[in-house]
Coordinates of C-alpha atoms and ligand atoms in Angstrom, one line a residue:
Chain A
M1 CA 33.5 -47.3 -59.8
R2 CA 30.7 -49.0 -58.1
A3 CA 27.1 -49.6 -59.2
V4 CA 24.4 -48.1 -57.1
A5 CA 23.5 -51.2 -55.2
D6 CA 20.5 -50.5 -53.0
S7 CA 17.4 -50.2 -55.1
D8 CA 15.0 -50.6 -52.1
W9 CA 15.4 -47.1 -50.8
G10 CA 12.3 -45.3 -52.0
C11 CA 9.2 -45.5 -54.2
P12 CA 6.9 -43.4 -56.4
T13 CA 3.6 -42.0 -55.1
P14 CA 0.9 -43.3 -57.5
L15 CA -0.9 -40.3 -59.2
E16 CA -4.0 -40.1 -61.2
D17 CA -3.6 -39.0 -64.8
I18 CA -4.3 -35.3 -65.0
A19 CA -2.5 -34.7 -68.3
G20 CA -4.0 -31.8 -70.3
E21 CA -6.6 -30.9 -67.6
I22 CA -5.3 -27.6 -66.3
A23 CA -3.1 -24.8 -67.3
I24 CA -0.9 -22.2 -65.6
V25 CA -2.4 -18.9 -66.7
G26 CA -0.6 -16.3 -64.5
V27 CA 2.8 -16.0 -62.9
G28 CA 4.4 -13.4 -60.7
E29 CA 7.4 -12.8 -58.5
S30 CA 8.2 -10.3 -55.8
A31 CA 11.5 -8.4 -56.0
H32 CA 14.4 -10.7 -55.0
T33 CA 16.7 -9.0 -52.6
R34 CA 19.2 -9.4 -49.9
A35 CA 17.8 -8.5 -46.4
S36 CA 14.7 -6.4 -47.2
G37 CA 13.2 -6.0 -43.7
R38 CA 9.9 -7.2 -45.2
S39 CA 7.8 -10.0 -43.8
P40 CA 7.1 -13.1 -45.9
K41 CA 3.4 -12.0 -46.2
E42 CA 4.3 -8.6 -47.6
I43 CA 6.7 -10.2 -50.1
A44 CA 4.1 -12.8 -51.1
A45 CA 1.4 -10.1 -51.7
E46 CA 3.6 -8.4 -54.2
A47 CA 4.1 -11.7 -56.1
V48 CA 0.4 -12.5 -55.9
E49 CA -0.7 -9.1 -57.2
R50 CA 1.7 -9.6 -60.2
A51 CA 0.5 -13.1 -60.9
L52 CA -3.2 -11.9 -61.0
A53 CA -2.3 -9.0 -63.2
D54 CA -0.4 -11.4 -65.5
A55 CA -3.4 -13.7 -65.7
G56 CA -5.8 -10.7 -66.2
L57 CA -7.9 -11.9 -63.2
P58 CA -9.4 -9.8 -60.3
P59 CA -8.8 -11.1 -56.7
S60 CA -12.5 -12.0 -56.5
A61 CA -12.0 -14.7 -59.2
I62 CA -9.6 -16.6 -57.1
D63 CA -11.5 -19.3 -55.3
G64 CA -8.6 -21.7 -54.4
L65 CA -5.4 -21.0 -52.4
M66 CA -2.4 -23.4 -51.9
Y67 CA 0.3 -22.6 -49.5
A68 CA 2.8 -24.2 -47.1
P69 CA 1.7 -23.7 -43.5
F70 CA 4.8 -25.4 -42.1
M71 CA 6.9 -22.5 -43.3
G72 CA 6.4 -19.5 -41.0
G73 CA 4.3 -16.5 -41.9
Q74 CA 3.0 -17.7 -45.3
F75 CA 0.3 -16.0 -47.3
D76 CA -2.8 -17.8 -46.1
A77 CA -6.5 -17.2 -46.7
A78 CA -6.6 -14.6 -43.9
A79 CA -3.7 -12.8 -45.5
F80 CA -5.3 -12.9 -49.0
H81 CA -8.6 -11.4 -47.7
A82 CA -6.8 -8.8 -45.6
Y83 CA -4.7 -7.7 -48.5
F84 CA -7.4 -7.6 -51.2
G85 CA -10.3 -6.6 -49.0
T86 CA -12.3 -9.7 -50.0
S87 CA -14.3 -12.2 -48.0
H88 CA -15.5 -14.9 -50.4
D89 CA -15.1 -18.6 -49.8
L90 CA -11.7 -20.1 -50.7
W91 CA -10.9 -23.7 -51.2
V92 CA -7.6 -24.0 -49.2
S93 CA -4.9 -26.6 -49.6
E94 CA -1.8 -26.9 -47.4
R95 CA 0.0 -28.9 -50.0
G96 CA 1.2 -25.8 -51.9
G97 CA 4.3 -23.6 -51.7
G98 CA 7.8 -24.2 -53.0
M99 CA 10.3 -27.1 -53.1
V100 CA 8.5 -30.4 -54.0
W101 CA 5.1 -28.7 -53.7
A102 CA 5.9 -26.1 -56.4
G103 CA 5.9 -29.1 -58.7
T104 CA 2.9 -31.1 -57.2
A105 CA 0.5 -28.1 -56.5
P106 CA -0.8 -28.4 -60.1
Y107 CA -1.7 -32.0 -59.4
D108 CA -3.7 -31.2 -56.3
A109 CA -5.2 -28.2 -58.1
A110 CA -6.3 -30.3 -61.0
L111 CA -8.1 -32.7 -58.7
A112 CA -9.9 -29.9 -57.0
I113 CA -10.8 -28.2 -60.3
R114 CA -12.0 -31.6 -61.6
A115 CA -14.2 -32.1 -58.5
G116 CA -15.6 -28.5 -58.8
Q117 CA -14.1 -27.4 -55.5
A118 CA -12.4 -24.4 -57.2
R119 CA -12.1 -22.8 -60.6
Y120 CA -9.0 -20.5 -60.3
V121 CA -6.3 -21.8 -57.9
L122 CA -3.4 -19.7 -56.6
N123 CA -0.2 -21.3 -55.4
V124 CA 2.1 -19.0 -53.4
F125 CA 5.3 -19.1 -51.5
S126 CA 7.8 -16.6 -50.0
V127 CA 10.7 -16.4 -47.6
A128 CA 12.5 -13.7 -45.7
W129 CA 15.5 -15.7 -44.8
A130 CA 18.0 -13.0 -45.7
T131 CA 16.2 -10.8 -43.1
Q132 CA 16.3 -13.8 -40.6
R133 CA 19.8 -14.7 -41.5
A134 CA 21.1 -15.5 -38.0
E135 CA 20.9 -19.2 -38.7
M136 CA 19.4 -20.5 -35.5
V137 CA 16.5 -17.9 -35.7
G138 CA 14.7 -19.3 -38.7
G139 CA 16.5 -20.0 -41.9
P140 CA 17.4 -23.2 -43.7
G141 CA 19.4 -24.9 -40.9
Q142 CA 16.8 -24.5 -38.2
V143 CA 14.6 -27.5 -39.0
H144 CA 17.6 -29.7 -39.0
A145 CA 19.0 -28.4 -35.8
E146 CA 15.7 -29.0 -34.1
D147 CA 15.4 -32.6 -35.3
L148 CA 16.2 -34.6 -32.1
V149 CA 17.9 -37.4 -34.0
K150 CA 20.3 -35.0 -35.8
Q151 CA 20.7 -32.9 -32.7
N152 CA 21.9 -35.9 -30.7
I153 CA 23.9 -38.0 -33.2
E154 CA 24.9 -35.7 -36.1
V155 CA 25.2 -32.1 -35.0
P156 CA 27.7 -32.9 -32.1
F157 CA 30.3 -33.9 -34.7
G158 CA 29.7 -30.9 -36.8
W159 CA 28.0 -33.0 -39.5
F160 CA 25.5 -30.1 -40.0
P161 CA 23.9 -28.3 -41.8
Q162 CA 23.0 -28.7 -45.5
P163 CA 26.3 -27.6 -47.1
V164 CA 28.0 -30.4 -45.0
Y165 CA 25.4 -33.0 -45.9
F166 CA 25.7 -32.3 -49.6
A167 CA 29.4 -31.8 -49.8
T168 CA 29.7 -35.3 -48.3
I169 CA 27.3 -36.6 -51.0
A170 CA 29.3 -34.7 -53.7
R171 CA 32.6 -36.3 -52.6
R172 CA 31.1 -39.8 -52.7
H173 CA 29.7 -39.0 -56.2
M174 CA 33.2 -38.0 -57.2
H175 CA 34.6 -41.3 -56.0
E176 CA 31.9 -43.5 -57.6
F177 CA 31.6 -41.8 -61.0
G178 CA 34.8 -39.6 -61.4
T179 CA 32.8 -36.4 -61.2
T180 CA 35.2 -33.4 -61.0
A181 CA 35.2 -30.0 -59.4
A182 CA 35.2 -28.4 -62.8
Q183 CA 32.0 -30.3 -63.7
L184 CA 30.3 -29.0 -60.6
G185 CA 31.7 -25.6 -61.6
A186 CA 30.2 -25.8 -65.0
I187 CA 26.7 -25.9 -63.3
A188 CA 27.5 -22.8 -61.2
V189 CA 28.9 -20.9 -64.1
A190 CA 25.8 -21.7 -66.3
C191 CA 23.5 -20.4 -63.5
R192 CA 25.5 -17.3 -63.0
R193 CA 25.6 -16.5 -66.7
H194 CA 21.8 -16.8 -66.9
A195 CA 21.5 -14.6 -63.8
T196 CA 23.6 -11.9 -65.4
L197 CA 21.1 -11.9 -68.3
T198 CA 18.1 -11.7 -65.9
P199 CA 17.7 -8.2 -64.4
A200 CA 15.6 -9.6 -61.5
A201 CA 18.3 -12.0 -60.4
V202 CA 20.2 -11.2 -57.1
M203 CA 23.5 -11.9 -58.8
H204 CA 22.7 -10.1 -62.0
D205 CA 25.9 -7.9 -61.7
R206 CA 28.3 -10.6 -60.6
P207 CA 29.7 -12.6 -63.5
L208 CA 31.5 -15.9 -62.7
T209 CA 33.9 -17.8 -64.9
L210 CA 35.1 -21.4 -64.4
A211 CA 38.5 -20.0 -63.5
D212 CA 36.9 -17.8 -60.8
Y213 CA 35.1 -20.9 -59.5
L214 CA 38.2 -23.1 -59.4
A215 CA 40.1 -20.3 -57.6
S216 CA 37.5 -19.8 -54.9
P217 CA 38.6 -21.2 -51.5
P218 CA 36.9 -24.3 -50.0
L219 CA 33.9 -23.7 -47.8
V220 CA 33.1 -27.3 -47.0
D221 CA 35.7 -29.1 -49.1
P222 CA 34.8 -30.3 -51.8
F223 CA 32.3 -27.3 -51.9
R224 CA 33.2 -23.7 -52.6
K225 CA 30.6 -21.1 -51.7
E226 CA 29.7 -21.0 -55.4
D227 CA 28.4 -24.6 -55.1
C228 CA 25.9 -23.3 -52.6
C229 CA 22.6 -21.4 -53.0
L230 CA 22.0 -17.8 -52.0
I231 CA 20.1 -16.7 -49.0
S232 CA 17.7 -14.0 -50.2
D233 CA 14.2 -12.6 -49.5
G234 CA 11.5 -13.1 -52.1
G235 CA 8.5 -15.0 -53.3
G236 CA 6.5 -16.1 -56.2
A237 CA 3.0 -17.2 -57.1
Y238 CA 1.1 -18.8 -60.0
V239 CA -2.5 -19.2 -61.0
M240 CA -4.1 -22.4 -62.4
T241 CA -7.4 -23.2 -64.0
S242 CA -9.0 -25.6 -66.4
V243 CA -7.6 -25.7 -69.9
A244 CA -11.2 -24.8 -71.2
R245 CA -11.2 -21.6 -69.1
A246 CA -7.5 -20.9 -69.8
R247 CA -8.5 -20.5 -73.6
D248 CA -10.5 -17.5 -72.7
L249 CA -7.7 -15.7 -70.8
R250 CA -5.0 -13.5 -72.1
Q251 CA -1.8 -15.6 -72.0
P252 CA -0.6 -18.4 -74.3
L253 CA -2.0 -21.8 -73.2
I254 CA 0.6 -23.5 -71.0
E255 CA -0.8 -26.9 -70.0
V256 CA 0.2 -29.2 -67.2
A257 CA 1.3 -32.2 -69.2
G258 CA 2.6 -34.5 -66.4
V259 CA 3.4 -34.7 -62.7
G260 CA 5.4 -37.2 -60.8
L261 CA 6.3 -37.7 -57.1
G262 CA 9.0 -39.9 -55.6
N263 CA 10.0 -40.7 -52.0
S264 CA 13.1 -41.7 -50.1
Y265 CA 12.5 -43.9 -47.1
T266 CA 15.3 -42.3 -45.1
G267 CA 13.9 -38.8 -45.4
T268 CA 16.3 -36.0 -44.4
Y269 CA 18.7 -38.6 -42.8
W270 CA 20.9 -38.4 -45.8
S271 CA 23.7 -40.3 -44.1
Q272 CA 21.5 -43.5 -44.1
Q273 CA 20.1 -43.2 -47.6
G274 CA 20.6 -46.5 -49.4
A275 CA 21.5 -45.0 -52.8
F276 CA 23.7 -42.2 -51.3
T277 CA 24.4 -40.4 -54.6
S278 CA 20.8 -40.4 -55.9
T279 CA 17.7 -38.4 -55.4
P280 CA 14.0 -39.5 -55.4
Q281 CA 13.7 -38.1 -58.9
V282 CA 14.6 -41.8 -59.7
F283 CA 11.0 -42.5 -58.6
A284 CA 9.3 -39.2 -59.6
A285 CA 10.4 -38.5 -63.2
P286 CA 9.3 -41.7 -65.0
G287 CA 5.7 -41.2 -63.9
A288 CA 5.6 -37.6 -65.0
F289 CA 7.1 -38.4 -68.5
A290 CA 4.7 -41.4 -68.9
M291 CA 1.7 -39.1 -68.0
A292 CA 2.8 -36.5 -70.5
G293 CA 3.6 -39.1 -73.2
L294 CA 7.1 -37.5 -73.5
T295 CA 10.7 -38.4 -72.9
P296 CA 13.6 -36.4 -71.5
A297 CA 14.8 -35.9 -75.1
D298 CA 11.7 -33.8 -75.8
V299 CA 12.5 -31.3 -73.0
D300 CA 13.5 -27.8 -74.3
V301 CA 14.2 -26.2 -70.9
L302 CA 14.8 -27.6 -67.5
T303 CA 14.7 -25.9 -64.1
L304 CA 15.8 -27.7 -61.0
Y305 CA 15.6 -27.1 -57.3
D306 CA 19.3 -26.5 -56.8
P307 CA 20.4 -25.9 -53.2
F308 CA 23.8 -27.2 -54.3
T309 CA 25.5 -28.0 -57.6
I310 CA 25.5 -31.7 -56.8
V311 CA 21.7 -31.7 -56.2
A312 CA 21.3 -30.4 -59.7
L313 CA 23.8 -32.9 -61.1
M314 CA 22.2 -35.9 -59.4
Q315 CA 18.6 -34.9 -60.5
I316 CA 19.8 -34.5 -64.2
E317 CA 21.0 -38.1 -64.0
D318 CA 18.0 -39.4 -62.0
M319 CA 15.4 -37.8 -64.3
G320 CA 17.0 -39.6 -67.3
F321 CA 18.7 -36.7 -69.1
C322 CA 21.8 -38.9 -69.1
R323 CA 22.8 -42.2 -67.5
K324 CA 23.6 -42.5 -63.8
G325 CA 27.2 -41.4 -63.2
E326 CA 27.5 -39.6 -66.5
G327 CA 26.1 -36.3 -65.3
G328 CA 29.6 -34.8 -64.8
A329 CA 30.6 -35.2 -68.4
F330 CA 27.0 -34.2 -69.5
V331 CA 27.1 -30.8 -67.9
E332 CA 30.6 -29.8 -69.0
G333 CA 31.4 -26.6 -70.9
T334 CA 28.2 -24.9 -72.1
A335 CA 25.9 -27.8 -72.2
L336 CA 23.5 -26.2 -69.8
H337 CA 23.5 -22.7 -71.4
F338 CA 20.3 -21.2 -72.8
D339 CA 21.8 -20.4 -76.2
G340 CA 22.9 -23.6 -77.9
G341 CA 23.4 -25.9 -74.9
V342 CA 22.1 -29.5 -75.2
L343 CA 19.9 -29.0 -72.1
P344 CA 19.1 -25.3 -71.3
Y345 CA 19.0 -25.3 -67.5
N346 CA 18.0 -22.8 -64.7
T347 CA 17.8 -20.1 -67.3
H348 CA 17.0 -17.5 -64.6
G349 CA 20.0 -18.5 -62.5
G350 CA 18.4 -20.9 -60.1
M351 CA 18.8 -20.8 -56.4
L352 CA 22.6 -20.5 -56.9
S353 CA 22.4 -17.1 -58.7
H354 CA 18.8 -15.9 -59.2
A355 CA 17.1 -16.1 -55.7
Y356 CA 16.6 -18.6 -52.9
V357 CA 12.9 -18.8 -53.1
L358 CA 12.8 -22.6 -53.0
G359 CA 11.6 -23.4 -56.5
I360 CA 8.6 -21.2 -56.9
A361 CA 10.6 -18.8 -59.2
H362 CA 11.7 -21.9 -61.1
V363 CA 8.1 -22.7 -62.1
V364 CA 7.5 -19.0 -62.9
E365 CA 10.6 -19.1 -65.2
T366 CA 9.6 -22.4 -66.8
V367 CA 6.2 -20.8 -67.7
R368 CA 7.9 -17.8 -69.1
Q369 CA 10.2 -20.0 -71.2
V370 CA 7.5 -22.0 -72.8
R371 CA 5.5 -18.8 -73.4
G372 CA 8.6 -17.3 -75.1
E373 CA 9.0 -14.3 -72.8
A374 CA 12.0 -15.1 -70.6
A375 CA 15.0 -12.9 -70.2
A376 CA 17.4 -15.6 -71.3
Q377 CA 15.0 -17.1 -73.8
V378 CA 15.6 -20.5 -75.2
S379 CA 14.6 -20.4 -78.9
D380 CA 11.2 -21.9 -79.6
A381 CA 10.9 -23.7 -76.2
E382 CA 7.7 -25.7 -76.1
V383 CA 8.2 -28.3 -73.3
G384 CA 9.6 -27.1 -69.9
V385 CA 10.2 -29.2 -66.9
Y386 CA 10.6 -28.3 -63.2
G387 CA 12.3 -30.8 -60.8
G388 CA 11.5 -30.2 -57.1
Y389 CA 13.4 -31.7 -54.2
T390 CA 13.3 -31.8 -50.4
G391 CA 15.4 -34.9 -49.6
P392 CA 12.4 -37.0 -48.4
Q393 CA 10.7 -36.3 -51.8
A394 CA 11.3 -35.1 -55.3
S395 CA 8.7 -34.0 -57.9
T396 CA 8.7 -33.6 -61.6
L397 CA 6.3 -31.1 -63.3
I398 CA 6.1 -31.1 -67.1
L399 CA 4.6 -28.0 -68.8
R400 CA 3.8 -27.7 -72.5
R401 CA 2.7 -24.9 -74.8
R402 CA -0.4 -25.7 -76.8
Chain B
M1 CA 17.4 -24.9 -28.0
R2 CA 19.2 -26.6 -25.0
Q3 CA 21.7 -24.5 -23.0
D4 CA 24.5 -27.0 -23.8
F5 CA 23.7 -27.4 -27.5
P6 CA 25.5 -28.7 -29.6
L7 CA 26.5 -31.3 -27.0
P8 CA 24.3 -34.4 -27.3
D9 CA 21.6 -34.9 -24.7
V10 CA 22.8 -38.2 -23.3
T11 CA 19.5 -38.8 -21.5
W12 CA 17.5 -38.7 -24.8
E13 CA 16.1 -42.1 -24.8
P14 CA 16.6 -43.3 -28.5
A15 CA 20.4 -42.7 -28.3
R16 CA 21.0 -43.0 -24.5
E17 CA 22.7 -46.4 -24.9
F18 CA 24.9 -45.1 -27.7
W19 CA 26.3 -42.4 -25.5
A20 CA 26.5 -44.7 -22.5
G21 CA 28.5 -47.1 -24.5
A22 CA 30.8 -44.3 -25.7
S23 CA 31.6 -43.4 -22.1
R24 CA 32.9 -47.0 -21.8
S25 CA 34.8 -46.8 -25.1
E26 CA 32.3 -49.0 -26.9
V27 CA 30.3 -48.5 -30.1
L28 CA 26.8 -49.8 -29.6
I29 CA 24.2 -50.1 -32.3
P30 CA 20.6 -51.3 -31.8
R31 CA 19.9 -54.7 -33.4
C32 CA 16.4 -56.2 -33.9
T33 CA 15.8 -59.0 -31.5
A34 CA 13.6 -60.9 -34.0
C35 CA 15.5 -60.7 -37.4
G36 CA 18.9 -59.5 -36.4
A37 CA 18.9 -56.4 -38.6
Y38 CA 20.8 -53.4 -37.4
A39 CA 18.6 -50.4 -36.9
W40 CA 20.4 -47.1 -37.3
Y41 CA 19.3 -44.5 -37.0
P42 CA 17.2 -45.5 -34.0
V43 CA 13.6 -46.3 -35.0
A44 CA 10.5 -47.4 -33.2
R45 CA 10.1 -50.6 -35.2
C46 CA 12.4 -52.7 -37.3
R47 CA 12.3 -51.6 -41.0
R48 CA 12.7 -55.2 -42.1
C49 CA 10.3 -57.1 -39.9
G50 CA 8.4 -54.6 -37.7
E51 CA 9.7 -55.9 -34.3
A52 CA 9.7 -53.2 -31.6
R53 CA 12.4 -54.6 -29.4
F54 CA 16.1 -54.0 -30.0
A55 CA 19.3 -55.1 -28.3
W56 CA 22.1 -52.6 -28.1
T57 CA 25.0 -54.6 -29.6
R58 CA 28.7 -53.9 -29.2
M59 CA 30.4 -53.4 -32.6
S60 CA 34.1 -53.9 -33.3
G61 CA 34.6 -50.3 -33.8
R62 CA 36.2 -51.0 -37.2
G63 CA 34.8 -49.6 -40.4
R64 CA 35.5 -47.9 -43.7
L65 CA 35.6 -44.2 -44.6
F66 CA 32.5 -43.8 -46.7
S67 CA 32.8 -40.1 -47.4
W68 CA 34.1 -37.0 -45.7
V69 CA 34.3 -33.2 -45.9
V70 CA 36.8 -30.7 -44.5
V71 CA 34.6 -28.0 -42.8
H72 CA 36.3 -24.6 -43.1
R73 CA 33.4 -22.4 -42.0
A74 CA 31.8 -22.6 -38.6
F75 CA 28.1 -22.9 -39.3
L76 CA 27.5 -22.8 -35.6
P77 CA 29.5 -20.5 -33.3
A78 CA 30.4 -23.5 -31.1
F79 CA 32.6 -24.9 -33.9
A80 CA 34.6 -21.7 -34.5
A81 CA 37.6 -23.0 -32.6
K82 CA 37.5 -26.3 -34.4
V83 CA 37.6 -25.4 -38.0
P84 CA 39.0 -26.7 -40.2
F85 CA 37.9 -30.2 -39.1
V86 CA 37.0 -33.4 -40.8
A87 CA 33.3 -34.5 -40.6
A88 CA 32.7 -38.0 -42.0
L89 CA 30.5 -40.9 -42.5
V90 CA 32.0 -44.3 -41.4
A91 CA 30.4 -47.5 -42.6
L92 CA 30.8 -50.2 -39.9
D93 CA 32.4 -53.4 -40.8
E94 CA 29.6 -55.6 -39.3
E95 CA 26.9 -53.8 -41.5
P96 CA 28.2 -51.2 -44.0
A97 CA 24.6 -49.9 -44.4
V98 CA 25.1 -48.5 -40.8
R99 CA 26.9 -45.2 -41.3
L100 CA 28.0 -43.2 -38.3
A101 CA 28.3 -39.4 -38.5
T102 CA 31.6 -38.7 -36.9
N103 CA 35.0 -36.9 -37.0
L104 CA 38.2 -38.2 -38.4
V105 CA 41.0 -37.2 -36.0
D106 CA 44.8 -37.6 -35.9
C107 CA 44.9 -37.6 -39.7
V108 CA 46.1 -35.5 -42.6
P109 CA 43.0 -34.7 -44.7
E110 CA 45.0 -35.0 -47.9
A111 CA 45.8 -38.6 -47.0
L112 CA 42.2 -39.8 -46.6
D113 CA 40.8 -42.1 -49.2
F114 CA 37.5 -43.7 -50.0
D115 CA 36.7 -46.9 -48.2
M116 CA 40.0 -46.8 -46.3
P117 CA 40.0 -48.8 -43.0
V118 CA 39.4 -46.8 -39.9
R119 CA 38.9 -47.7 -36.2
A120 CA 37.1 -46.0 -33.4
V121 CA 38.9 -43.9 -30.7
F122 CA 37.0 -42.1 -27.9
R123 CA 37.5 -38.5 -27.5
P124 CA 35.6 -35.8 -25.5
L125 CA 33.2 -33.5 -27.3
R126 CA 33.8 -30.0 -25.7
F127 CA 32.3 -26.7 -26.6
P128 CA 33.1 -23.3 -25.4
G129 CA 30.9 -22.0 -22.6
V130 CA 29.7 -25.5 -21.8
E131 CA 31.1 -27.1 -18.7
R132 CA 29.9 -30.6 -19.4
E133 CA 31.8 -32.9 -21.9
V134 CA 30.7 -36.1 -23.5
M135 CA 32.9 -39.0 -24.7
A136 CA 32.2 -39.8 -28.4
P137 CA 33.3 -42.3 -31.0
M138 CA 35.7 -40.7 -33.5
F139 CA 37.8 -42.5 -36.0
V140 CA 41.5 -42.7 -37.1
P141 CA 43.0 -44.4 -40.1
A142 CA 43.7 -48.1 -39.3
E143 CA 46.0 -50.7 -40.9
G144 CA 44.2 -52.7 -43.5
Ligands
ZN501 ZN1 13.7 -57.2 -37.5

């Protein structure tokens, strides 16, 4: 056992207090599928249409659009107008989408709404990575393969791509803290159980027991394939507005209570990260909880960006749901299950078992949970938290039913 | 992508000296000429003091096995003939914060252990369909 020594490896991004200013008033998802042959824009349009219907708003009411231009083929302003046949002015932000931005988009939307730049802001994200599966033609590994540093000093040794990075982190976590395969397996099993209760989940018909997990062959030892997220086609969207306007809409009032953002100085060069077995949630979560006036003990349901079991485990520790290094023991058994677990977690199945839409569906699920309308509903959930992650950054988004 | 991917481009300036050193069986790491901090991965300016000049410095080639994985699936077709292989991070003795991505060779994966002493050996990186090869620092278990 060794304490995490290097504390100078990242920092929080200071954020203004936006607690209670805005609400999420509509959520929608596309179908989540294996290779669909659809483009990201087509997929996104389906999610957006459903989010608007959920909010009870016409397309003409949307005057703000957040998306992630660095991901190919996203649903931008031109796509919005082309799909809905509209032409009005849109406030556009490129700080939207999934991953970390699924958690921080409400912050940027709150500032825009406060400044009068927009009234109803849509955040949207979609991928067609199952369709683009050949890994060097798009897909999750491409950005890493194209990074010249990685290409010239990591990839030649086969230290690539993400399953290799995070299995290396998992093994070190096992060494430092005694984390076991069965503990990582408990995370995969909880996600799969939730997916089997969620008709829209890609793995809804594929149950997984801990014995199944442990019997599964190594992919990148210590990872099995069940430690790794799916590759699927899909998308999601959500609509935000001021709390005052939200009171006039059809859905229960789900306010944005807190947002936090943390950074790692070494970015996606995980090999050099000072605190190798930590995530920038160390720097993101405290600010979000302080803004919300809540603590991790107040959280009824947690969704985490979960490309790998270990990334969920580290975030659970780093957000303060247990002490650093105690995550393994914390997640054992049914601790993360929706019905009676101490911390109901990824109640739709997460990226491991629901869909690989990079966190946007996690926020949709978190909203549904605190509304009380999820498939695997946590009883009387009032406070829901999403943790987003990219490696360089992590975000914490706290939602609360009012 | 380059025709010879995933071989390194040994002419790529930020790591050119690293690969030139490897061709002479040396592990070279850039070191800040002002404050002496090792700068790995290569950066434009020293993270500690901001200096832009670095001296490529020969390391002993000794280190500790920081973490490792046994890769069973070839994520790139070029690795299909290599699996299973051990991909690892080695923390260098002179500055354990410098971790090299590398391969552990001539070893039994089951016998590997955290922080065990390792030493550099120099082996060619070869990939099917690519004529060129590049000498690279890999590591083997060493006596304590
Ligand atoms: Zn310096």
